[in-house]
Short mmCIF file of C-alpha atoms in Angstrom, two decimals:
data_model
loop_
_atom_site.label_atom_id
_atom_site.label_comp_id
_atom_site.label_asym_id
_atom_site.label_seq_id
_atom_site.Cartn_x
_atom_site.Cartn_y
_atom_site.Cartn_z
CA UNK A 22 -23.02 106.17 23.78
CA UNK A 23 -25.57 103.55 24.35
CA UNK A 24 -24.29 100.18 25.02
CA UNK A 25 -23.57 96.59 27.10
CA UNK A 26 -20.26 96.75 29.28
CA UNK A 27 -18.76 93.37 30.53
CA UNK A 28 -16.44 93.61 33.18
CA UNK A 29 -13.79 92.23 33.99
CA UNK A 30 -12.31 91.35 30.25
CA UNK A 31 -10.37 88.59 31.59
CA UNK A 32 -10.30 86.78 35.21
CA UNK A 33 -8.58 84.13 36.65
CA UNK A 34 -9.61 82.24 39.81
CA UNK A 35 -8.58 79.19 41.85
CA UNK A 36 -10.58 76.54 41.89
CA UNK A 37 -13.35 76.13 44.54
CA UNK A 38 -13.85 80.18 44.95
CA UNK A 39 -17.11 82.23 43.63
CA UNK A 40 -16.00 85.04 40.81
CA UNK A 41 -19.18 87.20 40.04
CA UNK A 42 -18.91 88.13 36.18
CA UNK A 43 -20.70 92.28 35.79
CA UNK A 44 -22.59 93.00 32.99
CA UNK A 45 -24.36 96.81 32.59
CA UNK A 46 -26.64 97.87 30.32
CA UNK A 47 -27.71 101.36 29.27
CA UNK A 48 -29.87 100.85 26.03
CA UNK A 49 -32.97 100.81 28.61
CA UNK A 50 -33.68 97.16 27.46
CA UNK A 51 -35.88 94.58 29.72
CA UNK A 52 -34.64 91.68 28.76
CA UNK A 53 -30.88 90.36 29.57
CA UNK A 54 -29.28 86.95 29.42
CA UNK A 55 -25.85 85.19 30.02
CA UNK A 56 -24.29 82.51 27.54
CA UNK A 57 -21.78 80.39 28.21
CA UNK A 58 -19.13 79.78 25.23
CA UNK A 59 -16.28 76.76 24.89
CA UNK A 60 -13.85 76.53 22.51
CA UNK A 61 -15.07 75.64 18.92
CA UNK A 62 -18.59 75.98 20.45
CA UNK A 63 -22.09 77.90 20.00
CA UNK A 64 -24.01 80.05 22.50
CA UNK A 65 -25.60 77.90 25.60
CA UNK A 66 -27.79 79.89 27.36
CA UNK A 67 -27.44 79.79 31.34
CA UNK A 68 -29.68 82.21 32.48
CA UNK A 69 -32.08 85.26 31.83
CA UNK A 70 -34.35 87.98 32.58
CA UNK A 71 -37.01 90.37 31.34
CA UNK A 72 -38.19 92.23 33.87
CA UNK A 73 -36.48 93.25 37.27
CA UNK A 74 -36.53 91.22 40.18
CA UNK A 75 -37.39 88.03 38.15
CA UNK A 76 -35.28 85.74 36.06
CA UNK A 77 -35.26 81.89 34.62
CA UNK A 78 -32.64 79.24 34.11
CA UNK A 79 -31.76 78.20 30.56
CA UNK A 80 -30.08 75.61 29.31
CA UNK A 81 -26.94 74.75 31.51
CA UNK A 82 -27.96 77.17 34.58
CA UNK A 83 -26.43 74.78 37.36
CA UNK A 84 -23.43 76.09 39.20
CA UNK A 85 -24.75 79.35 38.55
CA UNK A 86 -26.71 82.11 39.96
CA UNK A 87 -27.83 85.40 39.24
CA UNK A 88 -29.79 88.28 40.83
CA UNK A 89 -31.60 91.28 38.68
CA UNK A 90 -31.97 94.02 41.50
CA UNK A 91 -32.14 96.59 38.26
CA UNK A 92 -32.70 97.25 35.03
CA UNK A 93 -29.73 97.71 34.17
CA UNK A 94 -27.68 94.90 35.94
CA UNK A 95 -27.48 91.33 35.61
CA UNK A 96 -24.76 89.83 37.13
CA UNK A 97 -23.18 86.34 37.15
CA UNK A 98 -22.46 84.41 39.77
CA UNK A 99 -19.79 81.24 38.70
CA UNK A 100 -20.14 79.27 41.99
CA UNK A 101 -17.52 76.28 43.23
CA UNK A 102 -20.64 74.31 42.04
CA UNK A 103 -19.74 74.66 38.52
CA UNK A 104 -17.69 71.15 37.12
CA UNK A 105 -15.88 72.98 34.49
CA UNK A 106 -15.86 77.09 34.84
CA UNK A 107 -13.06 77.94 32.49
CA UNK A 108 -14.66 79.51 29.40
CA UNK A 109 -15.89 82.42 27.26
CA UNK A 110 -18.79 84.12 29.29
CA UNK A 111 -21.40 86.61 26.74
CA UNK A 112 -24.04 89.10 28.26
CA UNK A 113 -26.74 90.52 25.94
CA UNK A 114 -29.97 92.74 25.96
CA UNK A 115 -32.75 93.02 23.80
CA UNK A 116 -35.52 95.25 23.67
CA UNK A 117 -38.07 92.07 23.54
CA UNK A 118 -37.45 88.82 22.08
CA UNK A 119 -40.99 89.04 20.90
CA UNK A 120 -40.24 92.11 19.00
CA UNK A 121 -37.76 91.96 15.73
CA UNK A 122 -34.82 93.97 17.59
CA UNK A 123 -31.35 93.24 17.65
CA UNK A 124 -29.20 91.46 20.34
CA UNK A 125 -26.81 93.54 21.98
CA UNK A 126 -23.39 91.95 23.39
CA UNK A 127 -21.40 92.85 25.85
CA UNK A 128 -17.41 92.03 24.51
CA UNK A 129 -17.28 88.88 26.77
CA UNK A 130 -15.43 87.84 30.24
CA UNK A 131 -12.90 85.22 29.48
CA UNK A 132 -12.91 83.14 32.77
CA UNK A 133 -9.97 80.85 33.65
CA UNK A 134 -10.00 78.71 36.89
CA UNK A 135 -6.79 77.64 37.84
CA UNK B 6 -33.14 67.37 19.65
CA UNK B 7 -31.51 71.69 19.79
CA UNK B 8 -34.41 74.27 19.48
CA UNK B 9 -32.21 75.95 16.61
CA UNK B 10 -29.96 73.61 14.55
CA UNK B 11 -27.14 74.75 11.48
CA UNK B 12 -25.19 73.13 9.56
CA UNK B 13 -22.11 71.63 11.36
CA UNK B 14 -19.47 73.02 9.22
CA UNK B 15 -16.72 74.49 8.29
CA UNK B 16 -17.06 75.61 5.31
CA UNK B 17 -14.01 75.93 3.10
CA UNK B 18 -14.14 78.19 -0.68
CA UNK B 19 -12.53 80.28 -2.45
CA UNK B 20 -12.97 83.60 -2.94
CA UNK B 21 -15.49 85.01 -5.23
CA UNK B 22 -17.78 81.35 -4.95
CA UNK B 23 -21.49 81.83 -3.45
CA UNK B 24 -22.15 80.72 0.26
CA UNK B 25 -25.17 79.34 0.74
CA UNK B 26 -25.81 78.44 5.15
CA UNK B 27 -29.26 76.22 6.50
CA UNK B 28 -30.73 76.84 9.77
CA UNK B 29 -33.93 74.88 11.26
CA UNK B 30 -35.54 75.84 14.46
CA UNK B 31 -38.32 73.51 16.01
CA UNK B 32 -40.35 76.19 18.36
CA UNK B 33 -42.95 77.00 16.21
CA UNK B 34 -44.28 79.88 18.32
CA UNK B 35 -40.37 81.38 17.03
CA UNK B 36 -41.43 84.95 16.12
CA UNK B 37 -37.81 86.42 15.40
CA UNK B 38 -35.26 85.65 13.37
CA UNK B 39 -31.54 86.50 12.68
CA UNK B 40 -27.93 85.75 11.88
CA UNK B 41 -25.47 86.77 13.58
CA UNK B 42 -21.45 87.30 12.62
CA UNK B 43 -18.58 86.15 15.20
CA UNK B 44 -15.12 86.80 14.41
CA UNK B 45 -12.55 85.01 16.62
CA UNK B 46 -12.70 85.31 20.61
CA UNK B 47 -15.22 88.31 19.82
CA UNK B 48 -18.61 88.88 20.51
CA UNK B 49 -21.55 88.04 18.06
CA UNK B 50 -22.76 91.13 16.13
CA UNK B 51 -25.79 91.30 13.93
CA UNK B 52 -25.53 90.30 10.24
CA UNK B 53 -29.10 90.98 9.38
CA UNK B 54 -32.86 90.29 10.30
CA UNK B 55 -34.39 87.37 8.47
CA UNK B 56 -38.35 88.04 7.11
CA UNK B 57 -41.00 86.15 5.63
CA UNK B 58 -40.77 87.87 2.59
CA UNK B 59 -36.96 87.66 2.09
CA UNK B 60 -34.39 90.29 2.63
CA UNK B 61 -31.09 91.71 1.08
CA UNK B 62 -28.35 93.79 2.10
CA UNK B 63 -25.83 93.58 -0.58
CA UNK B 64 -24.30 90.48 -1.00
CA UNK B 65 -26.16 89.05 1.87
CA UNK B 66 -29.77 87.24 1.25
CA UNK B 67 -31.70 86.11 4.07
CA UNK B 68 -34.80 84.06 3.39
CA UNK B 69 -36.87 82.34 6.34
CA UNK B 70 -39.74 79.17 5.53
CA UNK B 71 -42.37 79.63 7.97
CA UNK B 72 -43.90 76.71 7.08
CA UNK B 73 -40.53 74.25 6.92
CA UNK B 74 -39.57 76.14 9.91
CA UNK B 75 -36.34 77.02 7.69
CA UNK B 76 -33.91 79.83 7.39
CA UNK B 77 -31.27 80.38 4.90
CA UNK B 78 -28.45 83.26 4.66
CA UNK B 79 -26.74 83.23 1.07
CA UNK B 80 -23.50 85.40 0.38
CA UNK B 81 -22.41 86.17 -3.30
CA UNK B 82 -18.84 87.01 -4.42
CA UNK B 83 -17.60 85.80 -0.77
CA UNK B 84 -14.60 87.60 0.47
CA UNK B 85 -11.59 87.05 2.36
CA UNK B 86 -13.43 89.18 4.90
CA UNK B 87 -16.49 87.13 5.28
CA UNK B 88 -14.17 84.46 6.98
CA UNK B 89 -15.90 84.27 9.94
CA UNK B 90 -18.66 82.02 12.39
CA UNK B 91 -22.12 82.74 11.08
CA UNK B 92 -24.91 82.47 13.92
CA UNK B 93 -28.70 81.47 13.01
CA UNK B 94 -30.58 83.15 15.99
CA UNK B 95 -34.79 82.58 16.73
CA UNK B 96 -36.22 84.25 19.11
CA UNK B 97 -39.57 84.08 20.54
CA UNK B 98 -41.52 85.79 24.07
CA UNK B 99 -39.59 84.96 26.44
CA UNK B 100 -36.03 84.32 24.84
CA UNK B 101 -33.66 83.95 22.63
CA UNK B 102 -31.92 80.89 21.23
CA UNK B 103 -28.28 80.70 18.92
CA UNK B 104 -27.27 78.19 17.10
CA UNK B 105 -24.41 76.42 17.16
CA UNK B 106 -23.06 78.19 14.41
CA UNK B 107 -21.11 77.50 11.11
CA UNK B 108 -17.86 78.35 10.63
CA UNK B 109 -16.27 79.77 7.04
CA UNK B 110 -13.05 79.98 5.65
CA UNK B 111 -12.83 81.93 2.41
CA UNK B 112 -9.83 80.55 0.67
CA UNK B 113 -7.28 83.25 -1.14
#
């Protein structure tokens, strides 16, 4: 089955270490991006991607990085930059933003820095 | 001022009433448009596609205002099963941008 896999479901880290979040597509989509979700919150986009190799910040991208060395990969990177890591972390794909097509989610990595 | 904007919420009514949720977005090169469905400490899944022309799926109405840069989702004969965070989405060439989201509680 075609789909967006998250991994890991849950983390915990101490403070002041990097935790790389995975996210893996298979849907064969160009586009991917990461959101950032609090408690009580909406989406806030932190970074993403359509096309391999390149990728922009969004709205909070600081304290973060992320590479795109394939399609289907986008990885996060929560560095001991970030002020306030603990949260609910999304990854999704689309086809093409510019196109009508649906967002697909990943189930979400629920990061909690200790 | 947020590129997509919805009413803060929550939204409390009882079961049976008529729903009616207001997004704006402010890109107008916006090309896409959604809403979205969260449930609790899940991920957001798609409700249905919002069109020019207006679109239903059962109880669910989507309309979107080109011109007012306005998009509506109206449920009829809510149920206890709508309670959830509804998502107004726009997306446009190079991204995609949520909304805050408005919460509803559909009261027994």
């Amino acid at each position: 089955d075609g789909g967006i896999t998250q991994s890991p479901k849950y983390l915990f880290r101490k403070e002041g270490q990097n935790v790389t979040l995975s996210c893996e597509q298979n849907l064969n989509h160009d586009a991917m991006y990461w959101y950032r979700q609090d408690p009580g919150q909406g989406l806030r986009l932190i970074y993403y991607s359509q096309i391999v190799n390149d990728f922009q910040k969004g709205d909070i991208a600081e304290g973060y990085s992320v590479s795109r060395e394939k399609k289907e990969s986008f990885p996060l990177t929560v560095t001991s930059a970030q002020k306030n890591p603990t949260a609910f972390y999304l990854c999704a794909s689309t086809d093409s933003p510019s196109m009508n097509t649906e967002a697909f989610f990943g189930q979400g990595t629920r990061l909690t820095v200790v | 001022r947020k590129e997509v904007e919805q009413d803060p919420g929550p939204f409390n009514v009882p079961e049976g009433a008529t729903v009616a949720f207001n997004c704006t977005y402010s890109n107008s090169a916006s090309q896409s448009f959604f809403w979205y469905r969260q449930d609790c400490r899940k991920e957001p899944k798609l409700l249905m596609s919002v069109y020019s022309s207006g679109n239903e799926d059962g109880r669910f109405t989507a309309q979107l205002n080109r011109a007012s840069q306005y998009i509506s989702l109206l449920i009829r004969d809510s149920k206890l099963s709508d309670s959830a965070t509804y998502l107004c989405v726009a997306g446009r060439d190079d991204k995609i941008i949520f909304g805050k989201g408005t919460r509803l509680h559909i009261l027994p």
